[in-house]
XYZ file of C-alpha atoms in Angstrom:
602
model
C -13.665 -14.111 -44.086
C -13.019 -17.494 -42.763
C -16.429 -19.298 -42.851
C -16.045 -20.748 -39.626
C -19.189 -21.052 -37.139
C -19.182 -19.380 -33.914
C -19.537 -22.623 -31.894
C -16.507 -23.694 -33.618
C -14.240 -20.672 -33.337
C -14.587 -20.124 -29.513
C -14.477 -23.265 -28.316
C -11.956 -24.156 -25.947
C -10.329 -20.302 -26.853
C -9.651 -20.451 -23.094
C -7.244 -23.009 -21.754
C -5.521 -22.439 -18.812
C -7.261 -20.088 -16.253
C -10.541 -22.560 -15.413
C -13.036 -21.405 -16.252
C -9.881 11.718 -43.467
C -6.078 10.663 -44.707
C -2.820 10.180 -43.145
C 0.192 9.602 -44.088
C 0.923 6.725 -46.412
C 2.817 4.199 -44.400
C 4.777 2.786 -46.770
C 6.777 2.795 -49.902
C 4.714 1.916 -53.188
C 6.697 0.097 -55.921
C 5.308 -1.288 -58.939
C 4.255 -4.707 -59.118
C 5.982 -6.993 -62.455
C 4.993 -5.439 -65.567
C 1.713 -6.352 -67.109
C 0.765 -7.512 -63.919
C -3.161 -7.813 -62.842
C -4.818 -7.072 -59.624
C -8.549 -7.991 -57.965
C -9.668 -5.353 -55.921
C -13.371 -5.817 -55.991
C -15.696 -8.630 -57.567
C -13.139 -10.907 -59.505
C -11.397 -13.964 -58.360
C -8.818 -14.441 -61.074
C -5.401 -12.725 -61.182
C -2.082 -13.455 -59.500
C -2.214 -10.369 -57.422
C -5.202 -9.585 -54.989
C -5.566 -6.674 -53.065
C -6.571 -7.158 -49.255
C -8.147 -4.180 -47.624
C -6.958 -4.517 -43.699
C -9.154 -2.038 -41.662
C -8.374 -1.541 -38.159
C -8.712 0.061 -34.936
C -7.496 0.027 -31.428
C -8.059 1.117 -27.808
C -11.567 1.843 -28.439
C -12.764 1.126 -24.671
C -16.603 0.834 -24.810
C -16.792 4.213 -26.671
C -20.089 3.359 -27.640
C -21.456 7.182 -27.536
C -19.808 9.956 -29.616
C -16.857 11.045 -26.991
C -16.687 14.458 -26.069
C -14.582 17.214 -24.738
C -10.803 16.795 -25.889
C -11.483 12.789 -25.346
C -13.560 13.530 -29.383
C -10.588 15.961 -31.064
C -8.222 15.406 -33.317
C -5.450 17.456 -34.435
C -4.511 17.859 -37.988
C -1.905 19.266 -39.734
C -1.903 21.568 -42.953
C 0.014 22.079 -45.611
C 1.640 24.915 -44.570
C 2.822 23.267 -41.455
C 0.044 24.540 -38.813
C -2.291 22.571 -37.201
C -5.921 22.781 -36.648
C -8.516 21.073 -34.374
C -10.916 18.645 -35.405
C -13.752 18.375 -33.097
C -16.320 16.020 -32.992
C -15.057 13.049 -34.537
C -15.750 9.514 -33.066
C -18.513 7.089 -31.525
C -19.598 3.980 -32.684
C -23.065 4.714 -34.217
C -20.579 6.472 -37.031
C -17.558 4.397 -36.578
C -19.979 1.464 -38.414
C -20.841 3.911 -41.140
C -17.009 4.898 -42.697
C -16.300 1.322 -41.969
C -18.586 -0.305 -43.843
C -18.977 2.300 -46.721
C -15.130 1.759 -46.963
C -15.974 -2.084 -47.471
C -18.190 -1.327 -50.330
C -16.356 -2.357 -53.801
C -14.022 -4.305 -51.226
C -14.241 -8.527 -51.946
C -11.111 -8.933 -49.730
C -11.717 -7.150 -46.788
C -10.865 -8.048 -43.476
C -11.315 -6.028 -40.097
C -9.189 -6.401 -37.064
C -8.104 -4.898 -33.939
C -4.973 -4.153 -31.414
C -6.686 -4.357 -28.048
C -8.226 -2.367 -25.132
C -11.989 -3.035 -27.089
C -13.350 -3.033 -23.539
C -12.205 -1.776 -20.571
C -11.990 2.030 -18.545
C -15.173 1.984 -20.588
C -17.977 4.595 -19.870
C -21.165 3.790 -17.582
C -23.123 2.918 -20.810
C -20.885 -0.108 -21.163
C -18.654 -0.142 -17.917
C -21.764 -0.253 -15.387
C -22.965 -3.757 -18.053
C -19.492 -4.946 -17.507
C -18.837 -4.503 -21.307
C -21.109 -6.689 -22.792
C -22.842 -3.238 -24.860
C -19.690 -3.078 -26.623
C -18.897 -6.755 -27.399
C -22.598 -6.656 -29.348
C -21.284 -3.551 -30.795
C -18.103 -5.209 -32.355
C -20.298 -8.301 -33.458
C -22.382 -6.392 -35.525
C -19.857 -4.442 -36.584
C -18.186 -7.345 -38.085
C -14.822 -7.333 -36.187
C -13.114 -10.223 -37.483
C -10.295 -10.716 -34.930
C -8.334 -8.916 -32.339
C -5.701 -9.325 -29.656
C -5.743 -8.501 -26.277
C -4.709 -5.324 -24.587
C -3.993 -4.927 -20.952
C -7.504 -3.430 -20.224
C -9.533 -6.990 -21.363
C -7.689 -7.933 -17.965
C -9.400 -5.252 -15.798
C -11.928 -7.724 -14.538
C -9.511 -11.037 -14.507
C -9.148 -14.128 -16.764
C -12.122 -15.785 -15.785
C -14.051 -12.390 -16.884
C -12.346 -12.445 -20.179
C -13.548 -15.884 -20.749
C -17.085 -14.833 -20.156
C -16.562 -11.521 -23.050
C -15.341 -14.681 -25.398
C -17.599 -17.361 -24.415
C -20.753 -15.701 -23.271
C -23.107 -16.312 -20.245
C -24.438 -14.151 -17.979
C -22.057 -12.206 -15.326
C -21.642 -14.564 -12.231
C -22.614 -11.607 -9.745
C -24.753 -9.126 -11.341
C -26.538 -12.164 -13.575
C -28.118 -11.406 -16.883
C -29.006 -7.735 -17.780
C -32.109 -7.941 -19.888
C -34.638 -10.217 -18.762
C -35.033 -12.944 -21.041
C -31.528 -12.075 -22.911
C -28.477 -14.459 -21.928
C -25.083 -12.492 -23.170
C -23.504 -14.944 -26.526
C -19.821 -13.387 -26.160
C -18.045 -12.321 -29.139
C -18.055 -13.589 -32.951
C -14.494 -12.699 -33.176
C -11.092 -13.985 -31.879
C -9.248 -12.705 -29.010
C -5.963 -13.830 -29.937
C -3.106 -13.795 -26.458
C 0.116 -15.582 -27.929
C 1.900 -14.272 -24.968
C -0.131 -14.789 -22.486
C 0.033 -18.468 -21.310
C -0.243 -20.498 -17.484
C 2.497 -20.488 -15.789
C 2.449 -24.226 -14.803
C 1.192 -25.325 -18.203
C 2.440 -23.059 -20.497
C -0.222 -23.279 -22.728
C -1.490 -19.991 -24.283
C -4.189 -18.338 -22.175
C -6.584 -17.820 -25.395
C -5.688 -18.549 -29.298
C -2.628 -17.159 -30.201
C -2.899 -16.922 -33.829
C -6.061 -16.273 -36.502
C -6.468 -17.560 -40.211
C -8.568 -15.260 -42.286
C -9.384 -17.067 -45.590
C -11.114 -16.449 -48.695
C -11.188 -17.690 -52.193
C -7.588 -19.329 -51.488
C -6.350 -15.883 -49.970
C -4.833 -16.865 -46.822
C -3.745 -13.999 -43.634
C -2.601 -15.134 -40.121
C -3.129 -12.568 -37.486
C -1.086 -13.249 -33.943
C -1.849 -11.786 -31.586
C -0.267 -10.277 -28.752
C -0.558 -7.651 -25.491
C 2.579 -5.660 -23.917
C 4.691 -7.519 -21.670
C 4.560 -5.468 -18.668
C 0.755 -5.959 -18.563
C 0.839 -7.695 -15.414
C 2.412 -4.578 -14.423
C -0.524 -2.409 -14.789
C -3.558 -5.135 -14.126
C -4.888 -5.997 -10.425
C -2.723 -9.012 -9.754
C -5.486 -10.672 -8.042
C -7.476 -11.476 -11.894
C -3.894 -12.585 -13.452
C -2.600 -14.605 -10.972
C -1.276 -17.770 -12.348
C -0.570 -16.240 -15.270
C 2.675 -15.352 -17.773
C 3.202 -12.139 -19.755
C 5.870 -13.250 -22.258
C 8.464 -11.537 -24.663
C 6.235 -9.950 -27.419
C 8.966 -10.263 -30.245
C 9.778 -13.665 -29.179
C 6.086 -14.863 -28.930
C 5.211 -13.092 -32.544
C 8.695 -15.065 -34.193
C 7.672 -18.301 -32.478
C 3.911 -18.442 -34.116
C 5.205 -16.804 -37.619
C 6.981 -19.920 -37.968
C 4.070 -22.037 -37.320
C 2.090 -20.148 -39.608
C 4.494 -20.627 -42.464
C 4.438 -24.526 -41.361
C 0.885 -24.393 -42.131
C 1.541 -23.004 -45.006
C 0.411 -19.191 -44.336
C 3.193 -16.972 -45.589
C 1.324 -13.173 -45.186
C 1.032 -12.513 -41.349
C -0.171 -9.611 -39.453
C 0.868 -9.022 -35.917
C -1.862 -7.690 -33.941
C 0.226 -6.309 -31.094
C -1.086 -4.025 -27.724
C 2.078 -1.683 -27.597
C 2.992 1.337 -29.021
C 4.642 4.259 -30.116
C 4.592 8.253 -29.757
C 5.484 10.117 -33.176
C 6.876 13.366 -32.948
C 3.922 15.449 -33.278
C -0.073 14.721 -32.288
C -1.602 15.818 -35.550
C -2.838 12.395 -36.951
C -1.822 12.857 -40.320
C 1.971 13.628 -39.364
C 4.496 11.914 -41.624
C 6.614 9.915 -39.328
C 8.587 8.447 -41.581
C 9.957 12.090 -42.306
C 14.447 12.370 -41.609
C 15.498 14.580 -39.118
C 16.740 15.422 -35.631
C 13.393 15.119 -33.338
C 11.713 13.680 -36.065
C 9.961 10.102 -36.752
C 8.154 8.067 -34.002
C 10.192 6.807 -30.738
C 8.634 4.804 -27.540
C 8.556 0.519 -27.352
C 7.061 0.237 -30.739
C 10.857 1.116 -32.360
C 12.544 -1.953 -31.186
C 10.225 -4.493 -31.256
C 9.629 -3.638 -35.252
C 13.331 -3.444 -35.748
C 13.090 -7.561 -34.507
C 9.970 -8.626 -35.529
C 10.425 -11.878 -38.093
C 10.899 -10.402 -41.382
C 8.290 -12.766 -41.942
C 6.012 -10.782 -40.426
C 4.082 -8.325 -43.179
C 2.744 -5.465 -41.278
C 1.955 -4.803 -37.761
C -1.491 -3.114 -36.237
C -0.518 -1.574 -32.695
C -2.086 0.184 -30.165
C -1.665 1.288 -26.329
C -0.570 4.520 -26.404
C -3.462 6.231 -27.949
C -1.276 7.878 -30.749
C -2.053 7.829 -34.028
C 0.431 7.169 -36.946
C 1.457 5.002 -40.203
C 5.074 4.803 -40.545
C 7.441 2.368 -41.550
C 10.108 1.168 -39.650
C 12.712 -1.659 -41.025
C 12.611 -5.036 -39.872
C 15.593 -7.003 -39.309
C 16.843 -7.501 -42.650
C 16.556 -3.824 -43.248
C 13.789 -4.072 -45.471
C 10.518 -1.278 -44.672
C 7.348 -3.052 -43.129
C 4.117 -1.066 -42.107
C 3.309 0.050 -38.534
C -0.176 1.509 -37.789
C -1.713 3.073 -34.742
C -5.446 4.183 -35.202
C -5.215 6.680 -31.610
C -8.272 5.960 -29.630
C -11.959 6.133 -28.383
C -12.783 4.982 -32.202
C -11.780 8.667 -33.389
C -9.864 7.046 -36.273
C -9.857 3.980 -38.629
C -6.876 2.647 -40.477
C -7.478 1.562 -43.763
C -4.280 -0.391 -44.960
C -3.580 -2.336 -48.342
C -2.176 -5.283 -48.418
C -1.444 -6.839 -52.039
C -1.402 -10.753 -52.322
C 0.679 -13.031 -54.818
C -1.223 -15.940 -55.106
C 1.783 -17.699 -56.233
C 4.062 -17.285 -53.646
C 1.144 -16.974 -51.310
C 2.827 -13.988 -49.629
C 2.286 -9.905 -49.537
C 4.179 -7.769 -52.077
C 5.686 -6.282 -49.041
C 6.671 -2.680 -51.521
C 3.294 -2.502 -52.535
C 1.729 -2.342 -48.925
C 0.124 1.229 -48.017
C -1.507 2.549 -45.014
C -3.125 6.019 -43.959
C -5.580 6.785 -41.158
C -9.465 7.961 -41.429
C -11.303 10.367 -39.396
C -14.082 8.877 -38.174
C -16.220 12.080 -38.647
C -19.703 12.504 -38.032
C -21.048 14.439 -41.102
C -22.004 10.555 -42.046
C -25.453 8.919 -41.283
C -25.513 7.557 -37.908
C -25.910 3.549 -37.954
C -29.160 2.695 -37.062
C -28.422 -0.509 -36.046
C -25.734 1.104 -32.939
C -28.397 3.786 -32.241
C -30.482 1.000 -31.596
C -28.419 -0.671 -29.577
C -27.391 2.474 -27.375
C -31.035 3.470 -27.168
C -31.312 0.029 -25.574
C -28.382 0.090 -22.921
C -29.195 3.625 -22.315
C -32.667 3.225 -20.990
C -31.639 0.303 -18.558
C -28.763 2.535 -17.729
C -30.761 5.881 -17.294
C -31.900 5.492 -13.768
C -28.340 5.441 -12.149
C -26.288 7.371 -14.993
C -28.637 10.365 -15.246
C -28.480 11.438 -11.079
C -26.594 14.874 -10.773
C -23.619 15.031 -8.525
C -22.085 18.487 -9.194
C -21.397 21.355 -11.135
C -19.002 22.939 -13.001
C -18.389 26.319 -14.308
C -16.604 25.640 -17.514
C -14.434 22.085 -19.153
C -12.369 20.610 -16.669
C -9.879 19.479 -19.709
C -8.040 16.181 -19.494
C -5.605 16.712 -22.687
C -4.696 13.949 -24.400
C -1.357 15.160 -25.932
C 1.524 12.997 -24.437
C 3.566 16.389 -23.451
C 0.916 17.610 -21.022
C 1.928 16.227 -17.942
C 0.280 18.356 -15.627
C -3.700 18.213 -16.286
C -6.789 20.353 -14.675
C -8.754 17.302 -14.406
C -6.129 15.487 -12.266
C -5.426 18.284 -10.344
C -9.045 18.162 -9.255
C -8.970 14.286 -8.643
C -6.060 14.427 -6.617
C -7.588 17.024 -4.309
C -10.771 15.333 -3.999
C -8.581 12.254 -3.118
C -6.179 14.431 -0.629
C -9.507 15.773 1.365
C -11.301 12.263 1.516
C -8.110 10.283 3.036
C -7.107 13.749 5.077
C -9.000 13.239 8.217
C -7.277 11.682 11.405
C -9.845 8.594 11.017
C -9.692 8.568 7.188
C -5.481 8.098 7.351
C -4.440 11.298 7.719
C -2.976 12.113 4.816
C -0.836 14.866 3.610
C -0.627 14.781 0.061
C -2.236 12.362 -2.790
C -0.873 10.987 -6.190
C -3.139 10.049 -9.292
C -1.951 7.805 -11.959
C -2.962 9.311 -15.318
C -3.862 6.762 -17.118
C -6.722 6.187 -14.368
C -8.455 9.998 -15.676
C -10.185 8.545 -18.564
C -12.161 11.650 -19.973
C -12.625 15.152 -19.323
C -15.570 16.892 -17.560
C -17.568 18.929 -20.112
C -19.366 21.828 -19.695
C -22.265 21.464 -22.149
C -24.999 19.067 -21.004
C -24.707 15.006 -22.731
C -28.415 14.558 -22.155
C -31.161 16.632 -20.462
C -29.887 17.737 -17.536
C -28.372 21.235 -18.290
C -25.155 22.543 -19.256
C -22.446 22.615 -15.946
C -24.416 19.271 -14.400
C -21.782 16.299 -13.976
C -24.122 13.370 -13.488
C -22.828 10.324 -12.173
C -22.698 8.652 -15.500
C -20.321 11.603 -16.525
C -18.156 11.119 -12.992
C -18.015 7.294 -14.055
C -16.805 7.949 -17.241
C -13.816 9.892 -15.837
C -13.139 7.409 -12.870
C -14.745 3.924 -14.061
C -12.336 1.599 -12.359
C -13.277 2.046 -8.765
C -10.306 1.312 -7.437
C -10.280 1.561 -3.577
C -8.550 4.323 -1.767
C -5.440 4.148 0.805
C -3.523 6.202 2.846
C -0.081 4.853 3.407
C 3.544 5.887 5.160
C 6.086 6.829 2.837
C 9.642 8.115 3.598
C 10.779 11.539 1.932
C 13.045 9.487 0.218
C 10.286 7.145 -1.342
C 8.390 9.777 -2.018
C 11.375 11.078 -4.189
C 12.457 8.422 -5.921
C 8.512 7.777 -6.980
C 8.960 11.176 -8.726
C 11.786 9.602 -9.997
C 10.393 6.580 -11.346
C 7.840 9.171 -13.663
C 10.718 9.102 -16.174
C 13.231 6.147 -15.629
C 13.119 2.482 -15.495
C 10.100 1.192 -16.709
C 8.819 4.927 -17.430
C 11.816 6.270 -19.350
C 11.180 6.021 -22.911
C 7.116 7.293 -22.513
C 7.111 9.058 -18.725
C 4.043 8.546 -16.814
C 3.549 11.843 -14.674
C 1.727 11.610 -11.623
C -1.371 13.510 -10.900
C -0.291 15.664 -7.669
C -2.698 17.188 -5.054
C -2.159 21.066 -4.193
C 0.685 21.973 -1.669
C 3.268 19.570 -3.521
C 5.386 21.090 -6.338
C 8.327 20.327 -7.884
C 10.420 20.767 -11.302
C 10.390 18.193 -13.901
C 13.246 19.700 -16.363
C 12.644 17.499 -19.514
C 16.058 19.052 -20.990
C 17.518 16.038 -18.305
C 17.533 12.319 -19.211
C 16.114 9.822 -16.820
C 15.609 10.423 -13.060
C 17.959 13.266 -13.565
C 14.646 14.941 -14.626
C 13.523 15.302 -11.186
C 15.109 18.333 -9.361
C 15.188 17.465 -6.031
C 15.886 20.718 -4.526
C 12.415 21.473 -6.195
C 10.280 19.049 -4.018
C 8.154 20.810 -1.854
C 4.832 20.180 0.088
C 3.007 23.281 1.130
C 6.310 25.382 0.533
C 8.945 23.079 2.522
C 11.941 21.181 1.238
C 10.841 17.379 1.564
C 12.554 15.440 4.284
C 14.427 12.584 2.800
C 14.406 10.763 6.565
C 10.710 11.853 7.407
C 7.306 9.900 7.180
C 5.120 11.709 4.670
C 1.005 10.018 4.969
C -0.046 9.610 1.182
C -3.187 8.866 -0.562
C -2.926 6.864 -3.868
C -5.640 4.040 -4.962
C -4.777 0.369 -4.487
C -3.336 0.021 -8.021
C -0.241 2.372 -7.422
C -0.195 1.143 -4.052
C 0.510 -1.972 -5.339
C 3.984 -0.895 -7.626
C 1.968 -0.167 -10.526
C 2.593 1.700 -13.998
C 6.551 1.197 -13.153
C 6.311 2.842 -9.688
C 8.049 -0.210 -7.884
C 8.883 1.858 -4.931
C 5.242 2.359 -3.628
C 5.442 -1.610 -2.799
C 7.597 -0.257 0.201
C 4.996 1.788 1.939
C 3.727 0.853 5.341
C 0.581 1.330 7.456
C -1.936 1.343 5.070
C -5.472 2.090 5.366
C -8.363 1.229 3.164
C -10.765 3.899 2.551
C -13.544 4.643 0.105
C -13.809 3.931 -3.772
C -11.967 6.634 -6.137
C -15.125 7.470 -7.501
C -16.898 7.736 -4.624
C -14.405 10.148 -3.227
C -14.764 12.085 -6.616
C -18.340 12.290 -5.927
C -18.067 13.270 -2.688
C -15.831 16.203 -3.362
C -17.745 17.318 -6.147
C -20.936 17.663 -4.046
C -19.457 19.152 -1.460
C -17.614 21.991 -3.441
C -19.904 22.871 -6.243
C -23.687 24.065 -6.498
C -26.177 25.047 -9.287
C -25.359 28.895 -7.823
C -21.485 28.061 -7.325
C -20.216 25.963 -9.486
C -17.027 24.447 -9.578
C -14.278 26.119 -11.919
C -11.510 24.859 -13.206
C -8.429 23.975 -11.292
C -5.103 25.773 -12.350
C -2.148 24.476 -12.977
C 0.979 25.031 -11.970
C 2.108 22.265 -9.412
C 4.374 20.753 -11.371
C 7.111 23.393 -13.646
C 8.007 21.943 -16.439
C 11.606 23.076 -18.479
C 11.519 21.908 -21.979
């Protein structure tokens, strides 16, 4: 690792704004005959292996995650699958990494993006700072942005670099000020609009013994998108190909020739087991989604790339633009897996021997000694944490699932969420509303049955209800035509949406038919759209409850920027709260919601 200070590395990072095994990823040739190659202790040799470990999306899983949100599913040899449970949290995520460092002189740990962010109360309610002292001592060496390190603005995100305490809720531990992270956050592509200069470093050197990587680093274009405008504004979500071609060329002017792009977008392989081969032939085979094309243009220059976003998990290879394979890795999420990747260095052409690059993803299982340096830690956050997180607000009868597999678009938990958001906004003086959509990628764990702590099995406490619903987005109510209301069904799976649908969360009394057999708003049988049993009205006013961030056109669904009337109501967790209290009790507790809403032809 670069022997750089701290002082050194972040200063003036922000610029603009003010303030187990998988599948091998890659074909293995043999290196020149005779050849020699330091994997451990030596320094001599032309060749040097380069252990790259990474992970992505881990947002503030500091505790082991639980419910389907700590799974895994892995396939066996004879082509079933099996569940893994139990796998994740950070206290074990240390332990396989660092064991896997042992014997390991050139190792280097990085990340895609989403480190903080939709994080649980431990590290949500601390506004992240649990997790950034997590990664420090965990010895992240450098990551790049995802779209969630914009949840609380730029000026936030220079606080995670920089350090200080939080402008509003000050410094959490008396006598403690926060120091920001060790590492990089790199943001090629994310620049000011009047200046153009990049919002945060756009590109990394790691360096040892003469062994030089550059890591760029880069979020999804569309992330303003899918951020609160309010914390981005001034800023520019470029081209992620472009941005990555631009800085591999200024890495080879200084000389760098291996480069890594550390890049927050991603892909969805055929099937969910972890260990799938994706580079297998076939019709409805391989990996598909955003991840495809921007590989296929990537610089050739470029020797592997470390993704994230879509919480998948696979190591494939997909050509770059002179045909040739190049590694693409995706660790899934939550810190469930770790992807250990070789990468073998010539120090004479001071480039990666791009055949003899290999990848395959570990399950970050807990049959390892905890970390006692994270328990520690979560002992720590926990106790100033306790007071607020531990209060019960319901009770449930059994796991109110939240599945993580792409293909289930209808899920229990957001069934329940959009009801408790339909009954809050319902009331003549609350908006009046007749039906409510959830985005899904604001239900960020399931509701398990078994108790975390000490408060009983079936008891959601509000640190459990936070964990679920941690962005407290407010509430609206707002006039939509039938034909709005439509087309937003419509927008699930075209436009922005079409190559990796996002399927709204849908209160009870509308249904409809998504027939995936279709290809792009075809999906949507219109016919099929019905609120408590009637055809929707294309030329009537339908009153609809949706948080501020879909009110706003996010996650593609431009046409909710159309509504009218719209009232402000309570928080989306508060509402969540609310309904869970009001429906469930020690004696009757909540069960389940079915499913069913939305029919789905395959």
């Amino acid at each position: 690792m670069a022997a750089t200070p701290k002082k050194k590395r972040t200063a003036a990072r922000i610029l603009a704004v003010g303030a187990g095994l998988a599948t091998v990823g890659a074909l293995v040739a043999a290196l020149p005959a005779g050849a020699s190659v330091t994997k451990g202790g030596g320094n001599h040799g032309r060749y040097v292996d380069v252990q790259l470990l990474s992970f992505n999306d881990l947002h503030g899983n500091l505790e082991p995650p639980t419910g389907s949100a700590g799974r895994l599913t892995r396939l066996k040899e004879d082509g079933t699958t099996e569940t893994l449970n139990d796998v994740g949290g950070v206290e074990y995520l240390a332990t396989h990494l660092r064991q896997a460092r042992e014997g390991n002189r050139y190792s280097v740990t990085a990340a895609a993006g989403d480190m903080i962010g939709a994080s649980p109360l431990l590290s949500g309610l601390f506004h992240d700072e649990p997790t950034i002292e997590a990664l420090n001592k965990l010895k992240l060496d450098v990551t790049s942005v995802g779209n969630h390190e914009f949840d609380e603005g730029a000026r936030e995100l220079a606080r995670i670099q920089n350090g200080g305490c939080h402008p509003t809720a000050g410094c959490f531990e008396k006598g403690k000020r926060f120091r920001g992270a060790d590492f990089p956050y790199l943001a090629a592509n994310v620049t000011n609009e009047k200046s153009g200069k990049p919002l945060l470093d756009p590109y990394f050197i790691w360096e040892r013994n003469g062994v030089k990587i550059g890591f760029i680093g880069v979020t999804l274009e569309g992330t303003a998108n899918i951020v609160s405008a309010e914390g981005i504004k001034g800023l520019k979500f470029g081209d992620e190909v472009e941005t990555i071609n631009k800085y591999a060329k200024v890495l080879e002017r200084k000389g760098v020739k291996s480069i890594v792009a550390l890049l927050h977008e991603g892909g969805l392989p055929a099937s969910g087991a972890y260990n799938y081969d994706c580079d297998s032939p076939g019709p409805g085979n391989g990996i598909s989604g955003p991840i495809v094309d921007i590989a296929k243009n990537v610089s050739p220059q470029v020797d592997a790339l470390v993704t994230g976003h879509t919480h998948q998990a696979y190591a494939c290879t997909i050509p770059d633009p002179s045909g040739k394979p190049r590694t693409v890795t995706s660790a899934a999420s939550f810190g469930r897996l770790y992807t250990d990747t070789t990468l073998t260095y010539d120090r004479r052409t001071k480039d990666i021997v791009r055949t003899a690059v290999a990848s395959a993803n570990h399950v970050v299982s807990r049959d390892v000694p905890k970390a006692e340096d994270m328990s520690r830690l979560i002992t720590r956050w926990n106790a100033l944490a306790a007071p607020i997180a531990s209060r019960p607000v319901g009770y449930i009868s059994a796991d109110i699932d939240n599945p993580l597999d792409a293909t289930a678009y209808e899920k229990p938990l957001g069934n329940l969420i959009a009801d408790a958001q339909l009954e809050g906004m319902a009331p003549a003086d609350k908006g009046g509303a007749q039906l409510a959509l959830m985005n899904p990628g604001g239900v960020r764990a399931p509701l398990v049955h078994k108790a975390s702590g000490a408060e009983g099995d079936g008891v959601v406490t509000y640190g459990e209800a936070y964990t679920v619903q941690p962005f407290t987005n407010m509430m609206t109510a707002v006039d939509l035509t039938g034909a709005q209301l439509i087309t937003t069904l419509q927008q699930q799976v075209s436009g922005a949406n079409q190559a990796a649908p996002k399927i709204l969360q849908v209160s009870k009394g509308l249904t409809y038919t998504l027939d995936m057999t279709k290809a792009g708003a075809d999906r949507i049988v219109v016919s099929s759209v019905k609120l408590n049993g009637e055809a929707i009205d294309p030329s009537k006013t339908y009153r609809v409850a949706m948080n501020e961030f879909l009110a706003g056109g996010g996650d593609g669904f431009a046409v909710l920027k159309e509504h009218k009337n719209k009232l402000v109501g309570a928080s989306d967790l508060d509402m969540f709260t609310a309904y869970l209290a009001a429906h469930s009790t020690p004696s009757a507790p909540l069960a389940p919601p079915v499913t069913g809403r939305i029919t789905v032809v395959k």
